[in-house]
Structures are given as C-alpha cells and as structure tokens.
Short mmCIF file of C-alpha atoms in Angstrom, two decimals:
data_model
loop_
_atom_site.label_atom_id
_atom_site.label_comp_id
_atom_site.label_asym_id
_atom_site.label_seq_id
_atom_site.Cartn_x
_atom_site.Cartn_y
_atom_site.Cartn_z
CA MET A 20 -51.54 80.87 -39.84
CA VAL A 21 -49.05 83.67 -39.93
CA SER A 22 -50.21 84.93 -36.57
CA GLY A 23 -49.74 81.43 -34.98
CA THR A 24 -46.19 81.22 -36.21
CA ILE A 25 -45.45 84.65 -34.84
CA ARG A 26 -46.83 83.60 -31.43
CA LEU A 27 -44.64 80.44 -31.38
CA LEU A 28 -41.54 82.50 -32.20
CA CYS A 29 -42.41 84.90 -29.46
CA LEU A 30 -42.77 82.00 -26.97
CA PHE A 31 -39.28 80.61 -27.77
CA SER A 32 -37.86 84.04 -27.44
CA VAL A 33 -39.26 84.25 -23.90
CA ILE A 34 -37.84 80.79 -22.72
CA PRO A 35 -34.14 81.03 -21.88
CA LEU A 36 -31.74 79.00 -23.99
CA THR A 37 -30.25 77.24 -20.94
CA ALA A 38 -33.65 75.82 -19.99
CA ILE A 39 -34.10 74.38 -23.46
CA LEU A 40 -30.71 72.65 -23.27
CA THR A 41 -31.62 71.21 -19.86
CA LEU A 42 -34.90 69.69 -21.09
CA LEU A 43 -33.35 67.94 -24.12
CA PRO A 44 -31.36 65.16 -22.17
CA LEU A 45 -34.40 64.38 -20.00
CA ALA A 46 -36.54 63.91 -23.04
CA SER A 47 -34.04 61.48 -24.59
CA VAL A 48 -33.83 59.42 -21.37
CA ARG A 49 -37.62 59.13 -21.17
CA ALA A 50 -37.72 58.04 -24.77
CA GLN A 51 -35.18 55.23 -24.08
CA GLU A 52 -37.10 54.07 -20.99
CA SER A 53 -40.34 53.86 -22.92
CA ALA A 54 -38.59 51.80 -25.63
CA GLU A 55 -37.34 49.03 -23.17
CA PRO A 56 -39.73 46.10 -22.45
CA GLU A 57 -41.27 45.94 -19.00
CA ASN A 58 -40.28 42.34 -18.16
CA THR A 59 -36.61 41.72 -18.92
CA ILE A 60 -34.55 38.59 -18.02
CA PRO A 61 -30.85 39.08 -17.32
CA LEU A 62 -28.72 37.27 -19.85
CA GLU A 63 -26.29 34.59 -18.63
CA PRO A 64 -22.71 34.53 -19.86
CA ALA A 65 -22.24 32.78 -23.17
CA ASN A 66 -19.87 30.18 -21.64
CA PRO A 67 -20.63 29.81 -17.93
CA ALA A 68 -17.81 28.35 -15.87
CA THR A 69 -18.36 24.70 -14.99
CA PRO A 70 -17.73 23.94 -11.29
CA ILE A 71 -14.86 21.52 -10.72
CA ASP A 72 -15.44 18.61 -8.35
CA VAL A 73 -12.47 18.42 -6.02
CA PRO A 74 -11.97 14.81 -4.85
CA GLU A 75 -11.83 14.15 -1.16
CA PRO A 76 -8.51 12.92 0.28
CA GLY A 77 -8.14 9.22 -0.44
CA ASP A 78 -11.11 9.25 -2.85
CA SER A 79 -9.73 7.81 -6.05
CA THR A 80 -11.39 5.85 -8.79
CA GLU A 81 -8.18 4.59 -10.33
CA PRO A 82 -8.05 0.75 -10.19
CA ASP A 83 -4.41 0.74 -9.12
CA THR A 84 -5.08 2.92 -6.07
CA ILE A 85 -8.09 1.03 -4.69
CA ARG A 86 -7.08 -0.58 -1.43
CA PRO A 87 -8.75 -3.62 0.14
CA MET A 88 -10.47 -3.39 3.44
CA VAL A 89 -7.87 -3.35 6.19
CA LEU A 90 -8.52 -5.91 8.93
CA ASP A 91 -5.54 -5.18 11.14
CA THR A 92 -7.82 -4.16 14.00
CA SER A 93 -10.32 -6.97 13.43
CA LEU A 94 -10.30 -10.24 15.34
CA LEU A 95 -10.98 -12.24 12.18
CA SER A 96 -7.53 -11.72 10.69
CA LEU A 97 -3.99 -13.04 10.91
CA GLN A 98 -3.08 -10.03 13.02
CA GLY A 99 -6.03 -10.60 15.34
CA GLY A 100 -5.13 -14.25 15.87
CA GLN A 101 -1.48 -13.39 16.42
CA ARG A 102 -2.45 -10.84 19.07
CA LEU A 103 -4.32 -13.59 20.93
CA MET A 104 -1.24 -15.82 20.71
CA ASP A 105 0.95 -13.06 22.15
CA GLU A 106 -1.51 -12.46 24.99
CA ALA A 107 -1.51 -16.19 25.72
CA SER A 108 2.31 -16.18 25.91
CA ASP A 109 2.19 -13.31 28.40
CA ALA A 110 -0.35 -15.23 30.48
CA VAL A 111 1.87 -18.35 30.48
CA ALA A 112 4.84 -16.24 31.57
CA SER A 113 2.82 -15.07 34.57
CA GLN A 114 1.59 -18.67 35.18
CA ASP A 115 -2.01 -17.68 34.41
CA TYR A 116 -2.78 -20.96 32.68
CA ASP A 117 -6.54 -20.49 32.70
CA GLY A 118 -6.19 -17.12 30.96
CA ALA A 119 -3.67 -18.56 28.51
CA ALA A 120 -5.98 -21.46 27.65
CA LYS A 121 -8.85 -19.07 26.98
CA LYS A 122 -6.75 -16.94 24.62
CA LEU A 123 -5.41 -19.99 22.79
CA VAL A 124 -8.90 -21.42 22.30
CA GLU A 125 -9.96 -18.12 20.73
CA ALA A 126 -6.85 -17.96 18.53
CA ARG A 127 -7.41 -21.53 17.38
CA GLN A 128 -10.97 -20.73 16.40
CA VAL A 129 -9.92 -17.60 14.50
CA PHE A 130 -7.22 -19.40 12.50
CA ASN A 131 -9.53 -22.33 11.78
CA GLN A 132 -12.25 -20.04 10.42
CA LEU A 133 -9.76 -18.14 8.29
CA SER A 134 -8.35 -21.36 6.86
CA ASN A 135 -11.81 -22.64 5.97
CA PHE A 136 -12.81 -19.34 4.36
CA TYR A 137 -9.65 -19.13 2.26
CA GLN A 138 -10.02 -22.75 1.18
CA GLU A 139 -13.62 -22.21 0.10
CA LEU A 140 -12.71 -19.07 -1.82
CA GLY A 141 -9.80 -20.83 -3.49
CA SER A 142 -12.10 -23.63 -4.63
CA SER A 143 -14.54 -21.04 -6.03
CA PHE A 144 -11.81 -19.46 -8.18
CA SER A 145 -10.40 -22.80 -9.36
CA GLY A 146 -10.57 -22.86 -13.16
CA ILE A 147 -11.53 -19.18 -13.28
CA ASP A 148 -8.43 -17.30 -12.15
CA SER A 149 -5.45 -19.47 -11.25
CA ARG A 150 -3.50 -16.58 -9.74
CA ILE A 151 -6.24 -15.77 -7.23
CA ALA A 152 -6.91 -19.44 -6.54
CA ASP A 153 -3.24 -20.14 -5.79
CA SER A 154 -2.99 -17.09 -3.53
CA LEU A 155 -6.05 -18.16 -1.55
CA ARG A 156 -4.79 -21.74 -1.19
CA LYS A 157 -1.51 -20.38 0.13
CA LYS A 158 -3.39 -18.32 2.70
CA ALA A 159 -5.43 -21.37 3.66
CA LEU A 160 -2.25 -23.36 4.33
CA GLU A 161 -0.68 -20.51 6.25
CA THR A 162 -3.63 -20.05 8.56
CA ALA A 163 -3.97 -23.82 9.01
CA GLN A 164 -0.35 -23.92 10.15
CA MET A 165 -1.00 -21.15 12.66
CA ARG A 166 -4.11 -22.99 13.85
CA ASP A 167 -2.02 -26.09 14.55
CA GLN A 168 0.57 -23.97 16.34
CA ALA A 169 -2.15 -22.58 18.61
CA THR A 170 -3.47 -26.09 19.15
CA TYR A 171 -0.03 -27.34 20.17
CA GLN A 172 0.47 -24.47 22.60
CA LEU A 173 -2.97 -25.19 24.07
CA ALA A 174 -2.03 -28.85 24.56
CA LEU A 175 1.12 -27.78 26.44
CA VAL A 176 -0.95 -25.52 28.68
CA HIS A 177 -3.27 -28.43 29.49
CA ARG A 178 -0.22 -30.53 30.37
CA ALA A 179 0.92 -27.75 32.71
CA GLN A 180 -2.55 -27.82 34.26
CA ASN A 181 -2.21 -31.59 34.73
CA LYS A 182 -5.13 -32.21 32.38
CA PRO A 183 -3.89 -34.90 29.96
CA GLU A 184 -7.47 -35.80 29.04
CA LEU A 185 -7.67 -32.39 27.33
CA ALA A 186 -4.18 -32.46 25.84
CA VAL A 187 -4.36 -35.87 24.13
CA PRO A 188 -7.22 -35.10 21.69
CA LEU A 189 -5.48 -31.90 20.63
CA LEU A 190 -2.19 -33.68 19.99
CA VAL A 191 -3.92 -36.34 17.90
CA GLN A 192 -5.57 -33.60 15.82
CA ILE A 193 -2.19 -32.01 15.17
CA ILE A 194 -0.66 -35.29 13.96
CA ARG A 195 -3.63 -35.90 11.66
CA SER A 196 -3.30 -32.39 10.20
CA GLN A 197 0.51 -32.14 10.02
CA GLN A 198 1.43 -35.80 9.42
CA PRO A 199 4.07 -37.51 11.63
CA THR A 200 6.90 -36.67 9.20
CA ARG A 201 6.66 -32.90 9.72
CA ASP A 202 8.30 -31.09 12.60
CA LEU A 203 5.13 -30.07 14.42
CA GLY A 204 3.64 -33.54 13.95
CA GLN A 205 6.74 -35.11 15.49
CA LYS A 206 6.57 -32.73 18.45
CA ALA A 207 2.95 -33.64 19.03
CA TYR A 208 3.75 -37.36 18.91
CA GLN A 209 6.61 -36.82 21.36
CA GLN A 210 4.13 -35.28 23.79
CA LEU A 211 1.90 -38.33 23.46
CA PHE A 212 4.90 -40.55 24.14
CA GLU A 213 5.83 -38.56 27.25
CA LEU A 214 2.26 -38.77 28.48
CA GLY A 215 2.35 -42.57 28.07
CA PHE A 216 -0.45 -42.54 25.51
CA VAL A 217 1.79 -44.33 22.97
CA ASP A 218 4.59 -46.82 23.61
CA SER A 219 6.92 -46.47 20.63
CA PRO A 220 8.98 -43.32 20.09
CA TYR A 221 9.08 -41.61 16.72
CA PRO A 222 11.40 -41.13 14.97
CA ARG A 223 12.97 -44.33 16.12
CA PRO A 224 16.51 -44.29 17.49
CA ARG A 225 19.04 -45.64 14.98
CA SER A 226 19.80 -48.60 17.24
CA ASP A 227 16.15 -49.72 17.00
CA GLU A 228 16.03 -49.51 13.20
CA PRO A 229 16.15 -52.88 11.44
CA SER A 230 19.46 -53.62 9.81
CA SER A 231 19.50 -54.09 6.06
CA SER A 232 22.01 -56.99 6.41
CA SER A 233 19.94 -58.94 8.94
CA GLY A 234 18.19 -60.93 6.23
CA GLY A 235 21.28 -62.94 5.08
CA SER A 236 20.91 -66.48 3.74
CA ALA A 237 21.43 -69.44 6.13
CA GLN A 238 24.57 -71.52 5.77
#
C-alpha cells in the first residue's frame, strides 16, 4: 500500500502542472454534456405575442359604417333610368326618333320595375317598421312619377313619328295613373284633345263654365 502511494506521487510529479490545469475544464464540460437529456424541446416564451389582424381598407364591422350596395352603374336604378332618358333627349335633338323611342321604352320599363319592387317591399314592412315602409312607399311614388314622365315623352315621340295609334294608349295610361287634376295628367289629356281623340278641352275655359246665377227662379 505504501509503495502504491509512492508510485502515484511520482506519477504526478512527472506530469507538468500546466497539463493538469488544461485537462480540468474539459472534464467539467464532458460532465455537463453527459448530464443533459438527449432529446430536448426548445421552450417557447412564457407570453408569446399574439398576431394582430390588420383590417383591409373599407373592411369595417361597425353597423354605422356599413354601406348598401351601390347601383349607380346598374341599369336597374334611378340613375340607370335617368341615363336612358338623357340619351333619348339627345336622340330627339338629332331627330333620331327611332333611337329615342327605343331608349324611352327601356327607361319606362326600368322605372316601372323599380316602382313595383319598392311597392312590394313597402307592403312587406307595413306593420313591422313604419320608417322603412314609408321610405319604400316614397320611392315607389317617385319612380312611378318618372315612369309616367318617360311614358309622356314616348307619346310625344310617337306623335312626331306620325303614329297616333301608338301615342293614344300611352296618354290614356298617364291620365289613369296621374289623374286629370295633376299637371302631367292635364298635359296628357291636352295631347288627346289635339289629336282629336276627345272633343272637350280640360280644364274648361272660364267662359264655358256654368254660371252659378243661371238657376234663378222664373218671374
């Protein structure tokens, strides 16, 4: 036992001190590596950042910013029907009566469809939401008025084409829709009078109106 200890002391005396110092860090590193598990999963941050959804331009879910579908470029709209009326006026100015009649027929159909749609929607909301129902009825009247305007212009075009057989039914429709007491109804009746379809003018001249004093008692 004593001889073994002496041999070990002799061995350390042979190895330089610098070599011993060099081997010590390597031994500690190997010890740490052997202590780590072989399969390790990287840890995520304790509070990962949540990605923020950036809304697209015009993409809003607020009720006040939702816009209805815009129909300015559609034919089935007030703007679309008005464009047809303007094109018909340009055609009349250039004496293209056939082209004007075609545009007015299309405008009349557009306004008639719109009026019917608004009237049906207004009836659906009757008793449910009075504000919406009243707004839709107003739109129905507005588009019906524009339909009758297109009808009147179409009747005038047929008169210019010397086609009274086409003008008369349109004028009668206007009077039935507008009533004779309204301005457009009176204009339509005046056209019928000028065409000779009716004999009595309306409104009557004051000289043709019966006098209130004509029914006096006989002496």
